[in-house]
JSON list of C-alpha atoms in Angstrom, two decimals:
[
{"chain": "B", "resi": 1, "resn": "UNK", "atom": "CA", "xyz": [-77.85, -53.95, -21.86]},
{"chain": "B", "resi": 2, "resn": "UNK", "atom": "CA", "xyz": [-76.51, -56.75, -20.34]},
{"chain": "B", "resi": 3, "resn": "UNK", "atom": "CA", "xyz": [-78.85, -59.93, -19.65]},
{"chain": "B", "resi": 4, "resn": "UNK", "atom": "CA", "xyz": [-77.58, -62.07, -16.29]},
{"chain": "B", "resi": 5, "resn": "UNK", "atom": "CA", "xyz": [-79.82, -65.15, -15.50]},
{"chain": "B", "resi": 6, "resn": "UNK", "atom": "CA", "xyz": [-79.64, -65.83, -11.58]},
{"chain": "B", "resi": 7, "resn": "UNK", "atom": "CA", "xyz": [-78.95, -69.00, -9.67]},
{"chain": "B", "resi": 8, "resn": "UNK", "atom": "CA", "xyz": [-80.17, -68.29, -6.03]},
{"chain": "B", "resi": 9, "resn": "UNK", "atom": "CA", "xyz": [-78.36, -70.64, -3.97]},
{"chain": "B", "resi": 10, "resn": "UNK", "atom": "CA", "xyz": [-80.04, -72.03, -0.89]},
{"chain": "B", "resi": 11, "resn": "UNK", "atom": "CA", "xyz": [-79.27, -75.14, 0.97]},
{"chain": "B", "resi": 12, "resn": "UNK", "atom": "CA", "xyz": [-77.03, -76.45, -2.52]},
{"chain": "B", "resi": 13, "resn": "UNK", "atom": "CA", "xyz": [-80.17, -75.96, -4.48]},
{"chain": "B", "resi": 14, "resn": "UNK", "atom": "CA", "xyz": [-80.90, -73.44, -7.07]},
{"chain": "B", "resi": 15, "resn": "UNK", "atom": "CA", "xyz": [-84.75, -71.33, -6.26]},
{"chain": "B", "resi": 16, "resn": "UNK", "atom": "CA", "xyz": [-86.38, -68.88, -6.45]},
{"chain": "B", "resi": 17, "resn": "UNK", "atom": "CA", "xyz": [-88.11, -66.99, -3.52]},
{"chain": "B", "resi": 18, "resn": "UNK", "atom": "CA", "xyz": [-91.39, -64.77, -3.85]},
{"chain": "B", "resi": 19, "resn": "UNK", "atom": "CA", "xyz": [-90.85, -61.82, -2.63]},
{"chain": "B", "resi": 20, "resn": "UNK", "atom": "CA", "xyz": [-87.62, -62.27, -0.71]},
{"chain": "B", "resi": 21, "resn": "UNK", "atom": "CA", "xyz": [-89.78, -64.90, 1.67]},
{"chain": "B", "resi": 22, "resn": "UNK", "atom": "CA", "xyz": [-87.69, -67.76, 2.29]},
{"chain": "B", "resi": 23, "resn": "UNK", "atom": "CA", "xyz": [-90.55, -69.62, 3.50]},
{"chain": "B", "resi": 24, "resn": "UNK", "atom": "CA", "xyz": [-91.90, -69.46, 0.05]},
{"chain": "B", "resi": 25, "resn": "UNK", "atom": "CA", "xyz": [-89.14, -70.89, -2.02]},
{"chain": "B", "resi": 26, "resn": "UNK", "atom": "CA", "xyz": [-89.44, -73.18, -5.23]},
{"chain": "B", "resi": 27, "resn": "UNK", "atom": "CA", "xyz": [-86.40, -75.23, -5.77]},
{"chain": "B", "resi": 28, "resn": "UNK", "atom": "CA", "xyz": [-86.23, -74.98, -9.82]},
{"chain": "B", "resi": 29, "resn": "UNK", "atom": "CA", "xyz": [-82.81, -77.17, -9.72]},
{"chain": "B", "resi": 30, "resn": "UNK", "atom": "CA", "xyz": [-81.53, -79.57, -7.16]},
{"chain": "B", "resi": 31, "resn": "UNK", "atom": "CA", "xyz": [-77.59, -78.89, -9.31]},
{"chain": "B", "resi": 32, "resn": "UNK", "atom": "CA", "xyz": [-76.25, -75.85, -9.27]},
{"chain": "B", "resi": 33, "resn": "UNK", "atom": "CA", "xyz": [-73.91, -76.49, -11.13]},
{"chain": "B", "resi": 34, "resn": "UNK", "atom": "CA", "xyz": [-76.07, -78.39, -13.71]},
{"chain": "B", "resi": 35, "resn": "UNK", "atom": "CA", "xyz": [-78.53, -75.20, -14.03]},
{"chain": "B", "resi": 36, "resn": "UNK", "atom": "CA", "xyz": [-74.60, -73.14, -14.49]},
{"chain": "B", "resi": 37, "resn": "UNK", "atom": "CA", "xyz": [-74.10, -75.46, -17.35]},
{"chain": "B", "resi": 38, "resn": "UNK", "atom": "CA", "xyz": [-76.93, -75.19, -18.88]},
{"chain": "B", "resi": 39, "resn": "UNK", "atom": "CA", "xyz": [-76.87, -71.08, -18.89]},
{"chain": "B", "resi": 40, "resn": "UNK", "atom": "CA", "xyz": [-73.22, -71.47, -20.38]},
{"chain": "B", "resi": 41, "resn": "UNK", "atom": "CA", "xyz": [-74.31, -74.30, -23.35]},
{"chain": "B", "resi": 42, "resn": "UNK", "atom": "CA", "xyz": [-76.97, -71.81, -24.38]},
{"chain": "B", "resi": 43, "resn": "UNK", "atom": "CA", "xyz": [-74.32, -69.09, -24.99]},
{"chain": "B", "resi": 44, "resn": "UNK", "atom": "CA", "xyz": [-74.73, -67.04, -21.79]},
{"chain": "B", "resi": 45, "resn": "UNK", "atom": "CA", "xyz": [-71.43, -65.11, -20.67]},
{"chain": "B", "resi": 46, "resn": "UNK", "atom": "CA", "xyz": [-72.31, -63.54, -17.21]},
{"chain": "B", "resi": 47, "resn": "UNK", "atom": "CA", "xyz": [-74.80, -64.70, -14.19]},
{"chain": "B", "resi": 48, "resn": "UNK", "atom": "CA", "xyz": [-75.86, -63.39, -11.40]},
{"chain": "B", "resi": 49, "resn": "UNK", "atom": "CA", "xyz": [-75.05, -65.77, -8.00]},
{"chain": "B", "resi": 50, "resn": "UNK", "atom": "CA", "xyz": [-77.14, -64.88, -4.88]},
{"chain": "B", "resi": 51, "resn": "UNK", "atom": "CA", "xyz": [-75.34, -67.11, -1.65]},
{"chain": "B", "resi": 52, "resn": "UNK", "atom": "CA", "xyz": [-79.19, -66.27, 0.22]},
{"chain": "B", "resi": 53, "resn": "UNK", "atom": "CA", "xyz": [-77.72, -68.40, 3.08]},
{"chain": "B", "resi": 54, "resn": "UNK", "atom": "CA", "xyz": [-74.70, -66.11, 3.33]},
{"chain": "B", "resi": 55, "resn": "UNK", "atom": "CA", "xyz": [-77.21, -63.54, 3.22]},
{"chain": "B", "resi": 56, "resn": "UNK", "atom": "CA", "xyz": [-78.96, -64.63, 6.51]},
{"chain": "B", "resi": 57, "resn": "UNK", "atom": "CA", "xyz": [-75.90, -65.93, 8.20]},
{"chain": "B", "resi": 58, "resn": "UNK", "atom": "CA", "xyz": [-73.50, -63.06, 7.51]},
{"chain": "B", "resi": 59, "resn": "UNK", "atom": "CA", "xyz": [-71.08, -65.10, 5.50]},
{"chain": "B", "resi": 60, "resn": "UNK", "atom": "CA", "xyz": [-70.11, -66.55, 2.33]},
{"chain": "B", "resi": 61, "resn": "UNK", "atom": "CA", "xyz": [-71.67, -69.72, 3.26]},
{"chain": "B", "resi": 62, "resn": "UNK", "atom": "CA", "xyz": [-71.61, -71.53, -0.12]},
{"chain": "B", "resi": 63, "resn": "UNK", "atom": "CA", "xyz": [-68.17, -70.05, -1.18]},
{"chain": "B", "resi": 64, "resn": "UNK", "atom": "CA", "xyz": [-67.18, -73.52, -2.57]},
{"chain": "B", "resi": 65, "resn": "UNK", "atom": "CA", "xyz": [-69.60, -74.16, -4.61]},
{"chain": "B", "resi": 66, "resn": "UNK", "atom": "CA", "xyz": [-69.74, -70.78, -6.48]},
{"chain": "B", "resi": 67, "resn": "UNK", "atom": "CA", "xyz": [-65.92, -71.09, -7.00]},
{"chain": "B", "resi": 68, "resn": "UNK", "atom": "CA", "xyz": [-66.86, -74.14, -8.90]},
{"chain": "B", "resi": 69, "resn": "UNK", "atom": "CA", "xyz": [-69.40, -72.75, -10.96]},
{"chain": "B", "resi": 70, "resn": "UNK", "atom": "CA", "xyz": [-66.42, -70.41, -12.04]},
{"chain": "B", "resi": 71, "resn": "UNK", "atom": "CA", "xyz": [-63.89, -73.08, -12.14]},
{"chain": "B", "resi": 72, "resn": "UNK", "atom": "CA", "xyz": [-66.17, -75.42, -14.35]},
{"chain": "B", "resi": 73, "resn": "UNK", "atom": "CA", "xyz": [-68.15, -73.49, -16.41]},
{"chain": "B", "resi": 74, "resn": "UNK", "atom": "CA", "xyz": [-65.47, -69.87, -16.77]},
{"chain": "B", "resi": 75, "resn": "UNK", "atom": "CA", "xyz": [-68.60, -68.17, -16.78]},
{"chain": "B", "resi": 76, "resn": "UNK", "atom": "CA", "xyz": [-68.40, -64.44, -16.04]},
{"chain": "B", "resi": 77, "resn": "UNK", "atom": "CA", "xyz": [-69.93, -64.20, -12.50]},
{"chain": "B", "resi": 78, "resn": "UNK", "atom": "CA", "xyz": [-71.44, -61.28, -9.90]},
{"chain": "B", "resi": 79, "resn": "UNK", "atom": "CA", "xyz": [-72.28, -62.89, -6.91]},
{"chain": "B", "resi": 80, "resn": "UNK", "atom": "CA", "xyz": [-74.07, -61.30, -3.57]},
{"chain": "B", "resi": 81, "resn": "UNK", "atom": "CA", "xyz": [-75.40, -62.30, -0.21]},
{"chain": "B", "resi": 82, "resn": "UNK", "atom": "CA", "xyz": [-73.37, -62.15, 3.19]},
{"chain": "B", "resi": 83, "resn": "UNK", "atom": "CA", "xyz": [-70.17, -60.30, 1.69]},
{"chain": "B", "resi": 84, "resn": "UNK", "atom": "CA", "xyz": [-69.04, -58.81, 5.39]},
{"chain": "B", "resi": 85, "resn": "UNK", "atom": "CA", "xyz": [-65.80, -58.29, 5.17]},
{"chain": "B", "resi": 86, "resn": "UNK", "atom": "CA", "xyz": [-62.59, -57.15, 2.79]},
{"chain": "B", "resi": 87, "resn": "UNK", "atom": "CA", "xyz": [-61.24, -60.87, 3.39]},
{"chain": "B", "resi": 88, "resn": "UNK", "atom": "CA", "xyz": [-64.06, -62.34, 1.73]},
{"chain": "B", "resi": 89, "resn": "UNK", "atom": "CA", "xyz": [-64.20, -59.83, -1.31]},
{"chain": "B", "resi": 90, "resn": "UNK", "atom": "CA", "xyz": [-60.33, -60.78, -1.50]},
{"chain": "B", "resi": 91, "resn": "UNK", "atom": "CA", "xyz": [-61.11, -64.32, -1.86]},
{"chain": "B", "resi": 92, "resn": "UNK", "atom": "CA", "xyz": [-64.09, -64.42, -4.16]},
{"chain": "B", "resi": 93, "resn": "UNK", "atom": "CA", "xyz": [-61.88, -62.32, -6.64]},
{"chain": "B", "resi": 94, "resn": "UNK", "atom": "CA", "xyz": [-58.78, -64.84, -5.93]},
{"chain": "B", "resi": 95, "resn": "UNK", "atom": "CA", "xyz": [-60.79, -67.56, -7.02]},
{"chain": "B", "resi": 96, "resn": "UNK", "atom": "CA", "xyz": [-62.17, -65.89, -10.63]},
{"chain": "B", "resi": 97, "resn": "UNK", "atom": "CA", "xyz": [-65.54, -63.88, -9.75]},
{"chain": "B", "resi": 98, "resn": "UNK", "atom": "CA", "xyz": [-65.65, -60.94, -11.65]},
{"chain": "B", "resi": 99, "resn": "UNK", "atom": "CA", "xyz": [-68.39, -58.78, -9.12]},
{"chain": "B", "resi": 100, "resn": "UNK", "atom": "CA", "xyz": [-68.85, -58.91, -5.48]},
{"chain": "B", "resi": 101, "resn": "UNK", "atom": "CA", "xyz": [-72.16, -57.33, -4.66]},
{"chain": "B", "resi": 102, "resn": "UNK", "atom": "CA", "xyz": [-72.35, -55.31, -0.84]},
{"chain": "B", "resi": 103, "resn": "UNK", "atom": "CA", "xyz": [-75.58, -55.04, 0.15]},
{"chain": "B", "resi": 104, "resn": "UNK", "atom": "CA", "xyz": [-76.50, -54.72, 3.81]},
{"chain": "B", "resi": 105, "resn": "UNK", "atom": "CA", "xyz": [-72.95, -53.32, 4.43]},
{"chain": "B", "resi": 106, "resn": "UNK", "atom": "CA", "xyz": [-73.80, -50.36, 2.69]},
{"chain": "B", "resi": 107, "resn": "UNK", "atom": "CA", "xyz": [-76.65, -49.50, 4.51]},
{"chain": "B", "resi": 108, "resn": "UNK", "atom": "CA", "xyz": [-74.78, -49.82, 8.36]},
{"chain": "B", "resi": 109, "resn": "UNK", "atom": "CA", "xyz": [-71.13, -49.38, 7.61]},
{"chain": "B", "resi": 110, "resn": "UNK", "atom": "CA", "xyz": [-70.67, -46.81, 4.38]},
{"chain": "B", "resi": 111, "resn": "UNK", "atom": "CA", "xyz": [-66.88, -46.55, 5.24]},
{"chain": "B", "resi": 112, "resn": "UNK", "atom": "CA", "xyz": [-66.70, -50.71, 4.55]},
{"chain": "B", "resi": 113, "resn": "UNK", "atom": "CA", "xyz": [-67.63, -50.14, 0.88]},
{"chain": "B", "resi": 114, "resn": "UNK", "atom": "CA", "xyz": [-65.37, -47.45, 0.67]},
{"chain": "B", "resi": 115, "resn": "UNK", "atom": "CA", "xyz": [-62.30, -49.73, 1.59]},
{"chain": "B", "resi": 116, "resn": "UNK", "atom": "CA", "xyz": [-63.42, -52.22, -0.75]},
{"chain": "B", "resi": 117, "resn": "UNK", "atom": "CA", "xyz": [-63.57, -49.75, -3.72]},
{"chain": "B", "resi": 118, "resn": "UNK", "atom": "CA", "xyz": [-59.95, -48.51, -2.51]},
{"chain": "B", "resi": 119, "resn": "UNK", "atom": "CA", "xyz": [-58.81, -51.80, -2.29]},
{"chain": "B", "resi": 120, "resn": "UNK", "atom": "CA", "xyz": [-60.46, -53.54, -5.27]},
{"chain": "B", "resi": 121, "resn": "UNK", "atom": "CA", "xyz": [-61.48, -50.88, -7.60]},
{"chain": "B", "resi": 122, "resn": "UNK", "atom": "CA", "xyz": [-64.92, -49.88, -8.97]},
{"chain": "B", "resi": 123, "resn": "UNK", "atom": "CA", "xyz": [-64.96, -52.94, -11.59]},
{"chain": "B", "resi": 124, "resn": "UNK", "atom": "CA", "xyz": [-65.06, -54.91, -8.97]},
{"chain": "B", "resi": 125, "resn": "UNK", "atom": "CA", "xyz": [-67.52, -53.48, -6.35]},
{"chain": "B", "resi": 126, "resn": "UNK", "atom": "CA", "xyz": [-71.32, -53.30, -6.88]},
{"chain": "B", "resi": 127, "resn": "UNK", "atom": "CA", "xyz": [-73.44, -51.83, -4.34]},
{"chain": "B", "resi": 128, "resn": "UNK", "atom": "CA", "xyz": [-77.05, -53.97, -4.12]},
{"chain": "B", "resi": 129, "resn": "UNK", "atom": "CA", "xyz": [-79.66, -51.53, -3.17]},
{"chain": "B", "resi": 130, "resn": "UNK", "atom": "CA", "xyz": [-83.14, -53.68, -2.42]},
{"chain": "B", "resi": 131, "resn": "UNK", "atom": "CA", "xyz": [-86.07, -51.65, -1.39]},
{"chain": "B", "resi": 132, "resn": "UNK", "atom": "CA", "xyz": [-89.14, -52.02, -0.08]},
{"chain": "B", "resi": 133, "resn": "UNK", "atom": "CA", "xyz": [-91.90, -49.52, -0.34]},
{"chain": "B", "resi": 134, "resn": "UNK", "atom": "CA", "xyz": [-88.53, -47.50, -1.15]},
{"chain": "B", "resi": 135, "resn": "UNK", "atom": "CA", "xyz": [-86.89, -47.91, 1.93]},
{"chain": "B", "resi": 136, "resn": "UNK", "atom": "CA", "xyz": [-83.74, -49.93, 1.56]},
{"chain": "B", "resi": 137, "resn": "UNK", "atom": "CA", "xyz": [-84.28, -53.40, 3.17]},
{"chain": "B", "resi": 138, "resn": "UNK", "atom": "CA", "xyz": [-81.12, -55.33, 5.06]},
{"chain": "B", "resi": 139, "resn": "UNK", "atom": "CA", "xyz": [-80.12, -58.70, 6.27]},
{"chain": "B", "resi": 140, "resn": "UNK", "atom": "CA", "xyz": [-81.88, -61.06, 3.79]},
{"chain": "B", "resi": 141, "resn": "UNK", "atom": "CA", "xyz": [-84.27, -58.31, 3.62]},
{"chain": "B", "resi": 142, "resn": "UNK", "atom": "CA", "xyz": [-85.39, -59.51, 6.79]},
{"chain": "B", "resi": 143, "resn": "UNK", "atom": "CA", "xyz": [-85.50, -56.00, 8.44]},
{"chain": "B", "resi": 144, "resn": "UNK", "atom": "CA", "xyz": [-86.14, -52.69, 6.57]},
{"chain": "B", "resi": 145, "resn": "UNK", "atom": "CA", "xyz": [-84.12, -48.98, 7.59]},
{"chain": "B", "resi": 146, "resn": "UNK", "atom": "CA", "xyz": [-85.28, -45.62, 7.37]},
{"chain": "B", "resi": 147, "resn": "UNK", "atom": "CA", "xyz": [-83.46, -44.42, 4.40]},
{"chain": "B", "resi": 148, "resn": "UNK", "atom": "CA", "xyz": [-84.76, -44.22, 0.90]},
{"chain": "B", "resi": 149, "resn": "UNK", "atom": "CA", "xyz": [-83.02, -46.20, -2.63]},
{"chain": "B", "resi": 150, "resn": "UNK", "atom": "CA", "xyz": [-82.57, -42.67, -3.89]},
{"chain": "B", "resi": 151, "resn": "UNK", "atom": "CA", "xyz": [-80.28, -41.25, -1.19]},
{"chain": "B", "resi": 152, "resn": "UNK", "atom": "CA", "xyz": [-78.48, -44.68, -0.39]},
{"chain": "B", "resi": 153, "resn": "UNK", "atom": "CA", "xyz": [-77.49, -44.50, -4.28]},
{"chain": "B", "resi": 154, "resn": "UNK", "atom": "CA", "xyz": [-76.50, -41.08, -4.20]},
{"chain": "B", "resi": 155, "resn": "UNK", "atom": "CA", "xyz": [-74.54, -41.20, -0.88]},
{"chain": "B", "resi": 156, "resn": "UNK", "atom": "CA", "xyz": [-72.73, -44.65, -2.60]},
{"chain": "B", "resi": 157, "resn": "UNK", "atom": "CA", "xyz": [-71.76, -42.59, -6.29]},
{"chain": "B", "resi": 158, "resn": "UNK", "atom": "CA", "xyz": [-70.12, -39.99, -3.60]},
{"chain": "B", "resi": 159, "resn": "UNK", "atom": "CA", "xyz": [-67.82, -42.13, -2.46]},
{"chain": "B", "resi": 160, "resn": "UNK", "atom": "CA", "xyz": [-67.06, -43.84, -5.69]},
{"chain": "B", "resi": 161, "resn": "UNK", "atom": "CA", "xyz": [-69.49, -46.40, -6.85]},
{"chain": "B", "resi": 162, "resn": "UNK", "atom": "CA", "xyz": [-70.21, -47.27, -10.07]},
{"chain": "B", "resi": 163, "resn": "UNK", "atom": "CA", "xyz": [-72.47, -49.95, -10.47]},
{"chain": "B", "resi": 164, "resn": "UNK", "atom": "CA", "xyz": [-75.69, -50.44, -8.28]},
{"chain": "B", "resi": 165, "resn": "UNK", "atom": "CA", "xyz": [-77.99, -53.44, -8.38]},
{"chain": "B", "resi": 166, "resn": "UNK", "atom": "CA", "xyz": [-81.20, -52.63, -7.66]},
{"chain": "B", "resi": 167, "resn": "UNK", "atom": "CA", "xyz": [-84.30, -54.81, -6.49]},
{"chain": "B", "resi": 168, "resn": "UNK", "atom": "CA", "xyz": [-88.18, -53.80, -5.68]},
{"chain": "B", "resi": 169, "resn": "UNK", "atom": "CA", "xyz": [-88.50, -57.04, -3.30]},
{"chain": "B", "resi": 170, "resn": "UNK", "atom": "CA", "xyz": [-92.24, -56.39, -3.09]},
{"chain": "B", "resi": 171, "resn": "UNK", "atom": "CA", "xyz": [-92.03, -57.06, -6.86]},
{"chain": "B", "resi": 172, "resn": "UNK", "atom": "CA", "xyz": [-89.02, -59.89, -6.79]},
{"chain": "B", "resi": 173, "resn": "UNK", "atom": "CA", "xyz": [-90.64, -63.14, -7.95]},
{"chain": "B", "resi": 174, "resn": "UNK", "atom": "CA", "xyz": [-93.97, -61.96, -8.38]},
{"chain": "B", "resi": 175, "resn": "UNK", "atom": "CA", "xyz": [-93.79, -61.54, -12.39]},
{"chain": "B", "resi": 176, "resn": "UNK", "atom": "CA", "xyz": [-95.82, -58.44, -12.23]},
{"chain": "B", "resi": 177, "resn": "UNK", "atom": "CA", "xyz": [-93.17, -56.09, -14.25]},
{"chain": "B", "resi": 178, "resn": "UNK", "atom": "CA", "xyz": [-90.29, -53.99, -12.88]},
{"chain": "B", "resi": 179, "resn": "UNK", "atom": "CA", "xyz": [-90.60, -50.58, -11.19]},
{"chain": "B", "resi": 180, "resn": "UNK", "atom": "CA", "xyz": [-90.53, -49.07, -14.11]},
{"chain": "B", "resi": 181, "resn": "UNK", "atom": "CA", "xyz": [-90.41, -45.50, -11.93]},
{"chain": "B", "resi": 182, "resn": "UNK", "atom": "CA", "xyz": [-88.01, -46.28, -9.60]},
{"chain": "B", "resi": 183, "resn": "UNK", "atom": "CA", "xyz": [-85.44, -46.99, -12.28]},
{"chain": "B", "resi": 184, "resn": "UNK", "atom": "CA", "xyz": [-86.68, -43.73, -14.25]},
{"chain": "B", "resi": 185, "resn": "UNK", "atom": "CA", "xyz": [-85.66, -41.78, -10.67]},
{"chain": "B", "resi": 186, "resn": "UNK", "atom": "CA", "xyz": [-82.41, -43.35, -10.33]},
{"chain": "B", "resi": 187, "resn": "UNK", "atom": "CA", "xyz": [-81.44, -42.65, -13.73]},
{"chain": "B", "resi": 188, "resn": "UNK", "atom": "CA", "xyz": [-82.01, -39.63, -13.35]},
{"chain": "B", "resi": 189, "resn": "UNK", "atom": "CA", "xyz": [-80.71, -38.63, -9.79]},
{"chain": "B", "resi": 190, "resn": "UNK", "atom": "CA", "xyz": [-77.11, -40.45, -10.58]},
{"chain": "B", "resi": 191, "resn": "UNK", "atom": "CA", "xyz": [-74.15, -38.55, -12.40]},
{"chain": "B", "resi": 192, "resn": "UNK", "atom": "CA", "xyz": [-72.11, -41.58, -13.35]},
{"chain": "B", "resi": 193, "resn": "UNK", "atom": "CA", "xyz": [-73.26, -44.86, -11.83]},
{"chain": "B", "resi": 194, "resn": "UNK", "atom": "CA", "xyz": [-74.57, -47.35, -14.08]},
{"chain": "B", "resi": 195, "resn": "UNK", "atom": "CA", "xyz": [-78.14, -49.48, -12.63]},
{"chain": "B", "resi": 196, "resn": "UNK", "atom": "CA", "xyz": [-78.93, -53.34, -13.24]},
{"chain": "B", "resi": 197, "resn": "UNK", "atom": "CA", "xyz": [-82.37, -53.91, -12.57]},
{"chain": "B", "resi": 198, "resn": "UNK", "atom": "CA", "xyz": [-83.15, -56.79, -10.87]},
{"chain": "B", "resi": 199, "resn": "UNK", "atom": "CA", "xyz": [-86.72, -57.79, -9.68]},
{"chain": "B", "resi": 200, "resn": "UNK", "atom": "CA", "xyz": [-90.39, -58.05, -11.33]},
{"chain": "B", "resi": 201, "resn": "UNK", "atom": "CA", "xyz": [-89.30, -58.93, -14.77]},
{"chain": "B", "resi": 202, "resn": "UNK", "atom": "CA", "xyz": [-91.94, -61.22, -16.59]},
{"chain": "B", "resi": 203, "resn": "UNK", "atom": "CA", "xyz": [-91.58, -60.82, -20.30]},
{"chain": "B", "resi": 204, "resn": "UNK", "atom": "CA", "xyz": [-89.17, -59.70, -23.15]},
{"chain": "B", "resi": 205, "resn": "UNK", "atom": "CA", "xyz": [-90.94, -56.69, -23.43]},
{"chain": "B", "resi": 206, "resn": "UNK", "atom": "CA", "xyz": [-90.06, -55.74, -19.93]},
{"chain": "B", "resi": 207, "resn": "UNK", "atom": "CA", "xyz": [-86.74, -56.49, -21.15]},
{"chain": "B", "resi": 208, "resn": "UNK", "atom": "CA", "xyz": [-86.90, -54.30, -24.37]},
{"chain": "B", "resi": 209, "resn": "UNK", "atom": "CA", "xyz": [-88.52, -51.40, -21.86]},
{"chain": "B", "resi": 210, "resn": "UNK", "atom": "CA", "xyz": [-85.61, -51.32, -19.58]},
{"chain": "B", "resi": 211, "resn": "UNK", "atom": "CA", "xyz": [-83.31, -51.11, -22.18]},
{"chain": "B", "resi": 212, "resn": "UNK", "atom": "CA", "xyz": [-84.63, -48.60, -23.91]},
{"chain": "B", "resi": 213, "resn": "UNK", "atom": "CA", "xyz": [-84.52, -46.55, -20.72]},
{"chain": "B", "resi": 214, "resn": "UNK", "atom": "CA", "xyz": [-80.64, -47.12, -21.19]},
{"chain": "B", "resi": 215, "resn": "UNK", "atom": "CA", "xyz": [-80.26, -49.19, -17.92]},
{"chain": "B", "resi": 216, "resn": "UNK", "atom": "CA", "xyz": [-76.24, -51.37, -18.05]},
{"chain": "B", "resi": 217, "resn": "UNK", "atom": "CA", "xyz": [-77.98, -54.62, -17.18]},
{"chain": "B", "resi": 218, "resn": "UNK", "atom": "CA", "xyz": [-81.09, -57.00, -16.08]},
{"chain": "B", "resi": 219, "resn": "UNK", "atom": "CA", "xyz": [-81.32, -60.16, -13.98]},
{"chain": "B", "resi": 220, "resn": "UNK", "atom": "CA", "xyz": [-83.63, -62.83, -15.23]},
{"chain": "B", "resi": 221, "resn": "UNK", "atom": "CA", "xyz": [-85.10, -65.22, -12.46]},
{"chain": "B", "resi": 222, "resn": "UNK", "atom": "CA", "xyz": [-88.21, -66.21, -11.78]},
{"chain": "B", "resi": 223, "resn": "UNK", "atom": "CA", "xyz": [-89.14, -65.22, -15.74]},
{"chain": "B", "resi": 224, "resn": "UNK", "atom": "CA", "xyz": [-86.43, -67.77, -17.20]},
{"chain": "B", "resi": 225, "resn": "UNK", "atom": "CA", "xyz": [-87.56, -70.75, -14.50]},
{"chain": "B", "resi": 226, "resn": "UNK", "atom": "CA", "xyz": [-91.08, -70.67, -15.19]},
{"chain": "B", "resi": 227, "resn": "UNK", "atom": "CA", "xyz": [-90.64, -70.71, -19.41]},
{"chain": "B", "resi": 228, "resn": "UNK", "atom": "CA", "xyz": [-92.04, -66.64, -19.66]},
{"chain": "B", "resi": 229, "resn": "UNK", "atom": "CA", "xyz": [-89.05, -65.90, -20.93]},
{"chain": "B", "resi": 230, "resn": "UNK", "atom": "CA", "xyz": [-86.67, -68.67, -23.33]},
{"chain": "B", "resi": 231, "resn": "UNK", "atom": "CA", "xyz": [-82.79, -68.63, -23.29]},
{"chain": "B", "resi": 232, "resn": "UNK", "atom": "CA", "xyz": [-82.71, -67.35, -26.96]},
{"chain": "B", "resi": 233, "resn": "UNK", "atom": "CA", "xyz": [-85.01, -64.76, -26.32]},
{"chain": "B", "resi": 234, "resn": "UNK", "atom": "CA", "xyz": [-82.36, -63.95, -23.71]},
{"chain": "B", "resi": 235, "resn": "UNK", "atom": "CA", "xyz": [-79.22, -63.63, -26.18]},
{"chain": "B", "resi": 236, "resn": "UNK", "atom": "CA", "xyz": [-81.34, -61.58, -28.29]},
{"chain": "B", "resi": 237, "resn": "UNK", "atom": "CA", "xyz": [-81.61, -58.82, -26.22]},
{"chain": "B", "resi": 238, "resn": "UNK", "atom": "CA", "xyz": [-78.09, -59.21, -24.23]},
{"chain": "B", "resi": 239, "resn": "UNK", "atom": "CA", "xyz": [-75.46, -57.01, -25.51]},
{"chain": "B", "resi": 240, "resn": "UNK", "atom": "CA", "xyz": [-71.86, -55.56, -23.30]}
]
């Protein structure tokens, strides 16, 4: 199981929100590319890169400054939050980023990610499914549709998708343990696509818990930031 520490990105700051709430955010590093350092000194090969502005504006608002992380540090990078259109995808992946994530896209226009997995490829494409209360949430999880993670997943393997991200945002930030079910049901339900869980991690052990249930990744936030969870105890458990 993979291990990706995230860098939020809001306002050029690195933080961490509680529950999705942007009113409740904790900057835990004024450098974003400092806190990208830092991951890559310790030994870290992949992060996770949420642009939360691009999220709420509908664009990749702090483009630049991930293509820096990559261009600095060479670090292996997934990055989410306002991916709108092909043109975007198509210049994240110029500049060096591994993963573009589509979130809200996937939810209002299904035939978008299906262009960018024709054009780009399934390595490339990860579908973000963030749920609350199990209905998947949109727009900087400002506003929440009618249809369940489940579904959304399934409907997203149909046309192709390989990889899914998915969040509990009434557990994001709250170190009170992932959804332990929720990932047990998409297991389950999907034929080939691979899950990172994301959201609600607080210890190692949830770590060791989600691996065992065979899960292809697991962003560390909130855990990492607050010294729950050290950077070693981090490479331990990260494998390809």
């Amino acid at each position: 199981m993979k291990i990706l520490p995230a860098i939020d990105i809001k306002d050029g700051q690195a933080v961490r929100l509680f529950k999705g709430d942007f009113s409740q955010k904790t900057v835990v590093n004024p450098d974003v590319l400092e806190q990208a350092r830092v991951f890559k000194e310790a030994g870290v090969t992949m992060i996770h890169v949420v642009d939360l502005d691009g999220a709420l504006e509908g664009w990749a608002a702090n483009r630049d400054l991930i293509a820096r992380i990559k261009a600095e540090t060479g670090l292996a990078i997934q990055v989410g939050g306002g991916i709108r259109s092909l043109e975007q995808i198509e210049d994240y992946l110029a500049v060096g980023i591994d993963r573009v994530i589509i979130g809200s896209m996937a939810v209002k226009n299904p035939a978008f990610v299906e262009a960018a997995l024709q054009c780009f490829g399934s390595d490339k494409i990860v579908v973000g499914i963030d749920a609350k209360k199990g209905l998947v949430a949109t727009e900087g999880w400002l506003e929440t549709s009618d249809q369940d993670y489940v579904s959304l997943a399934l409907a997203m393997e149909k046309i192709g998708v390989r990889l899914f991200v998915y969040t509990d945002v009434d557990r994001d930030g709250t170190l009170t343990g992932p959804n332990i079910q929720h990932y047990q049901e998409l297991l389950k339900a999907l034929k080939q696509a691979r899950v990172i869980a994301s959201g609600g991690i607080q210890s190692a052990e949830d770590l060791e818990e989600l691996k065992k249930l065979g899960l292809a990744g697991a962003i560390v936030g909130k855990a990492y930031y607050q010294g729950n969870i050290s950077l070693s105890q981090l490479k331990e458990i990260d494998e390809d």
